[in-house]
Amino acid sequence: MAIKTKQEYIESLKQLKPTVYMFGEKIENPVDNPRIFAGINTTGATYELAEMEDYRDMITAISPFTGELVNRFTLPAQSIEDLVMRVKLNRILGGYTGTCFQRCTGLDCLGALSIVTHNIDRKYETHYYDRFIDFLKYMQTNDLTGNAGVTDMKGDRSLSPHEQEDKDLYLRVVDKNKEGIIVRGAKAHQTGSLSSHEIIVLPTRALREGNEDYALAFAIPADTKGLIHIVGRSSLDTRELEGVDCGNIRYSKYCPTLIFNDVFVPRERVFMCGEVEFAGEAVGRFSAYHRQSHGGCKAGKIDAMTGAAQIMAEYNGTNKVGHIREKIVDMIHRAETLYGCSLAASYEGKKEPSGTYFIDPVLANASKIHEGKEMAEAGRLLVDVAGGYVANLPSDKDLKNPEIGPLIQKYFKGVADVPTMNRIKMFRLVEKMVLESADTISDIHGGGSAAAHRLTIYRESDINYKKRCAKRLAGIEE
Ligand SMILES: Cc1cc2nc3c(=O)[nH]c(=O)nc-3n(C[C@H](O)[C@H](O)[C@H](O)COP(=O)(O)OP(=O)(O)OC[C@H]3O[C@@H](n4cnc5c(N)ncnc54)[C@H](O)[C@@H]3O)c2cc1C
């Protein structure tokens, strides 16, 4: 069964028995927890679209690995068209959910591994690529979601992994046997780890000799013994737990910390083990794909934000005011620039020796730098247009209170012909899109911090070509 329905996806997660803690308590059935389910529901949109006639052809493709129709979120790009389609799809999903739908990072790992395992094998005659392809087929055939276990806790940032006082601050191999390896450590900010069937681990940074134990890539089920998901508190959690969403669809993001407490990884699931010189390539490929991906989904999120700004203006009676229109245009052009940069990164993609297509990293990183600043600006514009009640809205319970409910209905009215409740619902949505920390902070840090984007741009840009341009124009001959 290569394509799952949303319901089948949810049921398949119920079969897993992960170890989960949230707010100090053990959560036995994460799928039934309203906070966690809001995240699962969002990833569910990537399955739901495959059920919808309008999007089915876009979100599915024939896999050359299985020969079957698969969800694109399990398919490393095999062509420029695949790269482009991903950005388009992300834009649709960003607009559909208004938040991060948490299935991209897994695909970014699959893309990176489909290139890097092949490159390691070429150098060392290892068999990582074949193992990886077996895993990929498993992901595709069962239409699974993967989580990206990339960011280590990192301890003292000025020290490399083996120099840390506590050697576990970067995930590492602590034992090996014929059957596999035992790993210990933790991964930070694991977007949708409980919405995922598989945890796909890559190194977090480039590594030098002496750090062989940390040069690791592998995949394990999300409920593997010894794995502990600790769901953090992020702003607006109470919406799901207390029911204060005024009827908004429950889509949201969560990013647990994932502890690997001496976890066994079977040999056939190990895709890098000790090849330090490939750690940088693995994380670099992953990050570049992820930055391309953000250009699509965040442009889609701005679509939803722009829609909300326009509607709030209509509900408030300000839609014909000049500065309001200008602000809406300022939101639209930010989305288009992000999208354009991401599409360009895709169109400029190239085929790697393994057959996978890789994007243009300079364009992808330029898109991500832009996102880091401009998503915040889009949020600021939206709040400006919507008004201060983005912050101070009475709760659902106040609305249901027989004494004050009717008063709220009376005083929260905007233009006469729009039901008050619509205006309240839209305020709630704006609050979510602008202030949901798990999503908005990812505009800055998701896929690496801004300094990492700049480093990549400088490293990957042809500075000599730019120098030649300047010297020729200046009349300097060499
Ligand atoms: C919402 C969200 C979702 C995320 N999802 C995922 C996910 O699904 N999977 C995953 O693996 N990761 C995920 N991340 C992690 C993300 O990639 C990291 O947050 C990011 O790489 C920054 O790492 P950090 O949080 O440890 O901050 P730090 O690394 O501590 O960075 C803080 C600042 O210090 C600077 N800095 C740090 N070390 C150095 C150094 N050695 N030299 C110079 N400057 C330095 C950084 O540039 C930055 O400006 C997510 C993050 C967020 C916020």
XYZ file of C-alpha atoms and ligand atoms in Angstrom:
531
model
C 0.000 0.000 0.000
C 2.149 2.882 -1.268
C -0.226 5.776 -0.561
C -1.851 6.161 2.847
C -4.992 8.149 3.572
C -4.826 10.653 6.414
C -6.840 8.293 8.603
C -4.511 5.385 7.824
C -1.564 7.614 8.710
C -3.101 8.455 12.094
C -3.938 4.797 12.728
C -0.384 3.784 11.815
C 1.012 6.185 14.444
C -1.289 4.606 17.028
C 0.521 1.299 16.433
C 3.761 2.858 17.723
C 4.527 2.941 21.428
C 7.077 5.738 21.885
C 8.329 6.889 25.298
C 6.994 10.428 25.706
C 7.062 13.052 28.445
C 5.276 16.391 28.445
C 4.911 18.912 31.288
C 6.512 16.425 33.688
C 4.140 13.568 32.925
C 4.482 10.397 30.907
C 2.110 10.408 27.940
C 0.941 6.872 27.146
C -1.012 7.656 23.971
C 0.547 10.675 22.269
C -1.842 10.510 19.297
C -4.771 11.110 21.673
C -3.113 14.091 23.366
C -4.690 17.309 21.988
C -1.370 19.216 21.967
C 0.544 16.496 20.122
C -2.394 15.665 17.898
C -2.473 19.249 16.578
C 1.009 18.542 15.177
C 0.008 15.128 13.830
C -3.063 16.684 12.238
C -0.798 19.133 10.402
C 1.483 16.425 9.027
C -1.762 14.630 8.179
C -2.365 17.360 5.585
C 0.445 15.847 3.484
C -1.607 12.628 3.342
C -4.927 14.424 2.959
C -3.742 16.231 -0.170
C -2.980 12.871 -1.781
C -6.681 12.043 -1.330
C -7.830 15.274 -2.991
C -8.407 15.205 -6.721
C -7.047 18.729 -7.208
C -3.659 17.869 -5.700
C -3.225 14.114 -6.140
C -1.169 14.382 -9.333
C 1.040 16.995 -7.760
C 1.799 15.258 -4.473
C 2.342 11.791 -5.903
C 4.895 10.511 -8.418
C 6.174 7.185 -9.691
C 9.253 6.122 -7.769
C 12.073 4.711 -9.910
C 13.084 2.687 -6.835
C 9.804 0.804 -6.308
C 8.074 1.385 -9.642
C 4.994 2.435 -7.659
C 3.093 5.637 -7.085
C 4.487 7.240 -3.916
C 4.007 10.401 -1.902
C 6.614 12.970 -2.946
C 7.603 13.406 0.707
C 9.354 10.037 0.402
C 11.054 10.689 -2.947
C 14.540 12.256 -3.247
C 14.474 14.484 -6.358
C 15.151 12.569 -9.567
C 14.803 15.586 -11.860
C 14.569 19.365 -11.936
C 10.807 18.902 -12.119
C 10.872 17.058 -8.771
C 12.832 19.914 -7.183
C 10.414 22.508 -8.530
C 7.324 20.497 -7.652
C 8.491 20.319 -4.080
C 8.549 24.100 -3.717
C 5.107 24.409 -5.318
C 3.694 21.719 -3.094
C 5.213 23.304 0.001
C 3.594 26.601 -0.882
C 0.196 24.949 -1.109
C 0.693 23.131 2.196
C 1.957 26.299 3.903
C -1.222 28.101 2.890
C -3.387 25.085 3.761
C -2.074 24.668 7.310
C -0.752 28.166 8.133
C 2.140 26.521 9.982
C 4.929 24.002 9.501
C 3.543 20.650 8.332
C 6.624 18.830 9.631
C 7.240 16.349 6.843
C 9.973 18.190 4.943
C 12.917 17.509 7.196
C 12.578 13.749 6.682
C 12.669 14.232 2.918
C 15.712 16.498 3.303
C 17.475 13.656 5.124
C 16.484 11.170 2.417
C 17.808 13.534 -0.266
C 21.099 14.115 1.567
C 21.640 10.412 2.279
C 20.827 9.400 -1.283
C 23.831 11.501 -2.365
C 26.280 11.080 0.516
C 26.004 7.296 1.024
C 26.846 6.900 -2.667
C 29.857 9.208 -2.318
C 31.158 7.339 0.755
C 30.852 4.015 -1.071
C 32.813 5.393 -4.026
C 35.692 6.290 -1.722
C 35.667 3.340 0.690
C 33.844 0.569 -1.205
C 31.371 0.382 1.666
C 27.726 -0.661 1.134
C 25.861 2.244 2.656
C 24.022 3.221 -0.521
C 22.395 -0.206 -0.981
C 21.347 -0.217 2.670
C 19.951 3.248 2.288
C 17.978 2.299 -0.830
C 16.422 -0.628 1.046
C 15.374 1.808 3.763
C 14.079 4.281 1.177
C 11.931 1.587 -0.455
C 10.524 0.720 2.973
C 9.643 4.400 3.546
C 8.027 4.678 0.128
C 6.112 1.410 0.156
C 4.598 2.190 3.552
C 4.220 5.957 2.927
C 6.056 6.826 6.134
C 7.034 10.140 7.676
C 10.639 10.692 8.723
C 11.974 13.086 11.318
C 15.382 14.773 10.981
C 17.656 14.091 13.921
C 20.385 16.547 13.012
C 20.948 19.197 15.703
C 23.035 17.991 18.627
C 22.883 19.624 22.045
C 26.460 20.852 21.408
C 27.444 21.889 24.949
C 30.291 24.407 24.740
C 30.011 25.719 21.174
C 33.696 26.619 21.061
C 34.745 22.967 21.476
C 34.515 20.079 19.033
C 32.574 16.964 20.084
C 35.489 14.939 21.474
C 36.771 17.966 23.433
C 33.545 18.383 25.449
C 33.742 17.588 29.155
C 30.667 15.363 28.757
C 31.354 13.323 25.614
C 27.621 12.664 25.089
C 26.747 16.269 24.229
C 27.025 15.210 20.611
C 25.365 11.920 19.663
C 28.012 9.184 19.434
C 28.666 5.475 19.120
C 29.418 3.963 22.520
C 29.582 0.316 21.459
C 29.581 -1.879 18.371
C 28.965 -5.530 17.666
C 28.291 -7.738 14.647
C 24.582 -6.897 14.704
C 24.881 -3.128 14.925
C 25.885 -0.133 17.029
C 24.814 1.390 20.351
C 24.432 5.172 20.368
C 24.129 7.725 23.169
C 23.343 11.449 23.123
C 20.442 13.750 22.363
C 19.052 15.714 19.437
C 17.491 19.152 19.901
C 14.286 20.669 18.454
C 12.995 17.489 16.774
C 10.190 18.833 14.638
C 7.281 16.415 14.646
C 9.202 13.471 16.128
C 5.898 11.959 17.310
C 4.227 12.617 13.973
C 6.981 10.495 12.427
C 7.381 6.763 12.032
C 11.149 6.939 11.629
C 13.907 9.070 13.161
C 16.621 9.723 10.592
C 19.894 10.836 12.136
C 22.689 12.830 10.485
C 25.762 14.533 11.966
C 25.190 18.125 13.059
C 28.434 19.652 11.753
C 31.603 19.105 9.763
C 34.034 16.917 11.728
C 37.771 16.409 11.834
C 39.882 13.367 12.711
C 39.468 12.415 16.352
C 35.666 12.713 16.093
C 35.027 9.377 14.334
C 32.513 8.268 16.977
C 30.355 11.249 16.071
C 30.333 10.765 12.281
C 27.034 8.926 12.281
C 23.981 8.509 10.091
C 21.212 5.983 10.685
C 17.446 5.504 10.913
C 15.353 3.896 13.645
C 11.623 3.671 14.424
C 10.330 6.497 16.633
C 9.413 4.008 19.365
C 12.798 2.272 19.562
C 13.755 1.166 23.079
C 15.865 3.816 24.829
C 14.527 6.766 22.788
C 12.791 9.401 24.938
C 10.759 12.244 23.394
C 10.435 15.251 25.718
C 7.805 17.608 24.307
C 8.752 21.164 25.268
C 6.412 23.985 26.165
C 5.982 26.519 23.404
C 3.770 29.571 23.301
C 0.066 28.953 22.593
C 0.111 25.305 23.757
C -2.882 26.049 25.926
C -5.034 26.532 22.855
C -5.081 22.804 22.265
C -5.134 21.799 25.908
C -7.758 24.227 27.171
C -9.835 24.654 24.018
C -9.448 28.382 23.444
C -9.164 28.291 19.674
C -12.620 29.737 18.881
C -13.156 27.121 16.183
C -9.801 27.498 14.372
C -8.619 24.249 12.792
C -6.077 22.624 15.097
C -2.870 22.801 13.136
C 0.348 23.437 14.986
C 3.971 22.508 15.381
C 5.966 20.984 18.234
C 9.644 20.074 18.457
C 10.589 17.617 21.220
C 14.068 17.054 22.576
C 15.036 13.479 21.777
C 17.252 11.519 24.152
C 19.089 8.445 22.862
C 19.680 6.428 26.001
C 22.046 3.722 24.737
C 19.915 2.914 21.728
C 20.638 -0.091 19.504
C 20.770 0.559 15.760
C 20.828 -2.574 13.573
C 23.669 -2.726 11.056
C 21.363 -2.555 8.038
C 20.093 0.833 9.266
C 23.553 2.429 9.636
C 24.393 4.765 6.733
C 27.643 6.362 7.999
C 29.869 5.294 10.839
C 33.244 6.920 11.316
C 33.810 8.532 7.900
C 34.494 11.981 9.414
C 35.237 13.754 6.138
C 31.643 13.100 4.963
C 29.943 14.572 8.044
C 30.162 18.115 6.658
C 28.775 17.009 3.318
C 25.842 15.221 4.952
C 24.759 18.187 7.080
C 25.513 20.627 4.252
C 23.306 18.750 1.771
C 20.533 18.381 4.348
C 20.602 22.073 5.263
C 20.659 23.278 1.668
C 17.608 21.148 0.804
C 15.881 22.377 3.934
C 16.528 26.013 3.084
C 15.095 25.476 -0.404
C 12.075 23.844 1.190
C 11.405 26.812 3.514
C 11.110 29.181 0.538
C 8.020 27.242 -0.531
C 6.253 26.600 2.775
C 6.921 30.029 4.249
C 5.691 31.730 1.074
C 2.564 29.602 1.548
C 2.277 30.688 5.149
C 2.509 34.337 4.059
C -0.349 33.578 1.618
C -2.513 32.611 4.600
C -1.244 35.621 6.572
C -2.006 37.968 3.682
C -5.487 36.497 3.388
C -5.970 37.098 7.103
C -4.754 40.718 6.764
C -7.170 41.398 3.903
C -10.089 39.817 5.777
C -9.308 41.668 9.022
C -9.241 44.925 7.053
C -12.636 44.051 5.553
C -14.059 43.112 8.979
C -12.647 46.313 10.503
C -13.847 48.557 7.677
C -10.304 49.637 6.746
C -9.920 47.752 3.473
C -10.097 50.879 1.322
C -7.498 52.776 3.357
C -4.271 53.482 1.397
C -1.676 52.479 4.011
C -3.525 49.205 4.725
C -3.357 48.224 1.042
C 0.310 49.124 0.942
C 0.960 46.836 3.898
C -0.866 43.991 2.186
C 1.240 44.514 -0.946
C 4.356 44.522 1.262
C 3.329 41.102 2.542
C 2.663 39.728 -0.942
C 6.002 40.812 -2.407
C 7.847 39.216 0.500
C 6.161 35.878 -0.229
C 6.932 36.141 -3.928
C 10.627 36.938 -3.358
C 11.015 33.941 -1.048
C 9.177 31.694 -3.474
C 11.102 33.013 -6.484
C 14.457 32.411 -4.820
C 13.465 28.887 -3.869
C 12.159 28.107 -7.339
C 15.366 29.486 -8.848
C 17.410 27.244 -6.515
C 15.412 24.322 -7.907
C 15.646 25.253 -11.590
C 19.427 25.640 -11.182
C 19.701 22.170 -9.612
C 22.184 19.575 -10.860
C 22.413 15.797 -11.033
C 24.763 14.151 -8.526
C 26.678 10.892 -9.212
C 24.007 8.854 -7.386
C 21.319 10.206 -9.738
C 19.675 12.474 -7.148
C 19.233 16.122 -8.086
C 20.672 18.746 -5.753
C 19.580 22.386 -5.645
C 21.729 25.482 -6.111
C 22.940 26.076 -2.544
C 23.665 29.809 -2.937
C 20.113 30.553 -4.057
C 18.632 28.266 -1.397
C 20.642 29.964 1.344
C 19.830 33.424 0.013
C 16.156 32.468 0.259
C 16.606 31.362 3.879
C 18.428 34.542 4.944
C 15.570 36.490 3.430
C 13.072 34.382 5.371
C 14.847 35.009 8.702
C 14.067 38.703 8.499
C 11.062 38.946 6.241
C 8.759 36.466 7.974
C 9.002 38.639 11.086
C 8.241 41.674 8.959
C 5.228 39.917 7.401
C 4.006 39.131 10.932
C 4.510 42.735 12.028
C 2.521 43.987 9.034
C -0.284 41.525 9.733
C -0.578 42.610 13.380
C -0.501 46.244 12.303
C -3.411 45.682 9.900
C -5.431 43.410 12.233
C -5.340 45.491 15.433
C -4.442 44.977 19.098
C -6.938 42.205 19.821
C -4.433 39.787 18.336
C -3.134 39.923 21.909
C -6.049 40.260 24.322
C -8.985 38.247 23.037
C -11.414 36.769 25.606
C -11.380 32.958 25.675
C -13.977 30.465 24.417
C -15.116 30.114 28.023
C -15.913 33.839 28.239
C -17.847 33.581 25.005
C -19.927 30.736 26.460
C -20.563 32.533 29.758
C -24.259 33.577 29.802
C -23.514 36.928 31.461
C -20.560 38.208 29.493
C -20.903 36.151 26.264
C -23.638 38.418 24.794
C -21.645 41.512 25.814
C -18.586 40.204 23.971
C -20.755 39.514 20.908
C -22.023 43.096 21.062
C -18.740 44.922 21.626
C -16.453 42.900 19.378
C -18.517 43.741 16.321
C -16.652 45.283 13.362
C -18.616 46.153 10.196
C -22.336 45.516 10.640
C -22.799 42.729 8.078
C -20.045 40.403 9.408
C -20.902 38.072 12.330
C -18.827 38.993 15.406
C -17.704 35.390 15.743
C -15.975 35.506 12.342
C -13.937 38.503 13.473
C -12.992 36.755 16.725
C -11.983 33.568 14.867
C -9.795 35.558 12.508
C -8.074 37.348 15.421
C -7.318 33.944 16.937
C -5.810 32.715 13.683
C -3.645 35.830 13.398
C -2.401 35.287 16.956
C -1.448 31.727 16.046
C 0.317 32.565 12.813
C 2.325 35.415 14.308
C 3.068 34.169 17.810
C 3.328 30.377 17.670
C 6.925 30.116 18.865
C 7.594 26.599 17.543
C 6.961 27.862 14.024
C 8.061 31.502 14.085
C 11.429 30.771 15.723
C 12.098 28.254 12.954
C 12.098 31.210 10.536
C 15.352 32.207 12.235
C 16.966 28.973 13.437
C 15.256 26.167 11.477
C 17.758 24.589 9.080
C 20.621 26.354 10.877
C 21.221 29.883 12.114
C 21.756 32.889 9.837
C 25.540 32.744 10.243
C 25.493 29.235 8.750
C 23.571 30.501 5.703
C 26.109 33.270 5.195
C 29.035 30.861 5.547
C 27.519 28.615 2.877
C 26.862 31.520 0.540
C 30.463 32.715 0.816
C 31.868 29.192 0.422
C 29.687 28.223 -2.539
C 29.803 31.531 -4.439
C 32.304 31.981 -7.247
C 34.136 34.955 -5.723
C 36.914 34.711 -8.328
C 34.404 35.235 -11.104
C 33.122 38.347 -9.313
C 36.698 39.615 -8.916
C 37.351 39.070 -12.618
C 34.247 41.138 -13.457
C 35.500 44.012 -11.311
C 39.098 43.882 -12.560
C 38.064 43.892 -16.207
C 35.777 46.887 -15.626
C 38.556 48.687 -13.744
C 40.973 48.034 -16.580
C 43.299 45.879 -14.448
C 45.067 43.268 -16.550
C 46.692 40.147 -15.125
C 11.419 25.621 15.672
C 12.653 24.867 15.357
C 12.570 23.658 14.691
C 13.716 22.921 14.434
N 13.605 21.685 13.842
C 14.691 20.887 13.782
C 14.584 19.538 13.349
O 13.512 19.078 12.975
N 15.669 18.759 13.345
C 16.878 19.226 13.751
O 17.831 18.465 13.731
N 17.028 20.496 14.165
C 15.968 21.337 14.201
N 16.099 22.625 14.621
C 17.399 23.054 15.119
C 18.077 24.185 14.366
O 18.753 23.692 13.240
C 19.008 24.854 15.394
O 18.180 25.572 16.313
C 20.024 25.762 14.775
O 20.950 25.027 14.018
C 20.753 26.544 15.869
O 21.277 25.671 16.831
P 20.996 25.953 18.379
O 19.551 26.093 18.606
O 21.731 24.929 19.152
O 21.647 27.386 18.642
P 23.183 27.722 18.741
O 23.972 26.795 17.880
O 23.585 27.827 20.163
O 23.222 29.144 18.051
C 23.011 30.387 18.743
C 23.882 31.466 18.073
O 25.274 31.160 18.301
C 25.979 31.077 17.052
N 26.976 30.005 17.186
C 26.803 28.785 17.754
N 27.936 28.070 17.689
C 28.845 28.840 17.068
C 30.222 28.655 16.682
N 30.869 27.526 16.967
N 30.819 29.662 16.022
C 30.175 30.806 15.719
N 28.870 31.042 16.061
C 28.224 30.074 16.719
C 24.899 30.759 16.013
O 25.280 31.182 14.704
C 23.708 31.544 16.558
O 23.792 32.886 16.140
C 14.970 23.414 14.835
C 15.052 24.642 15.487
C 13.914 25.359 15.762
C 14.041 26.658 16.522
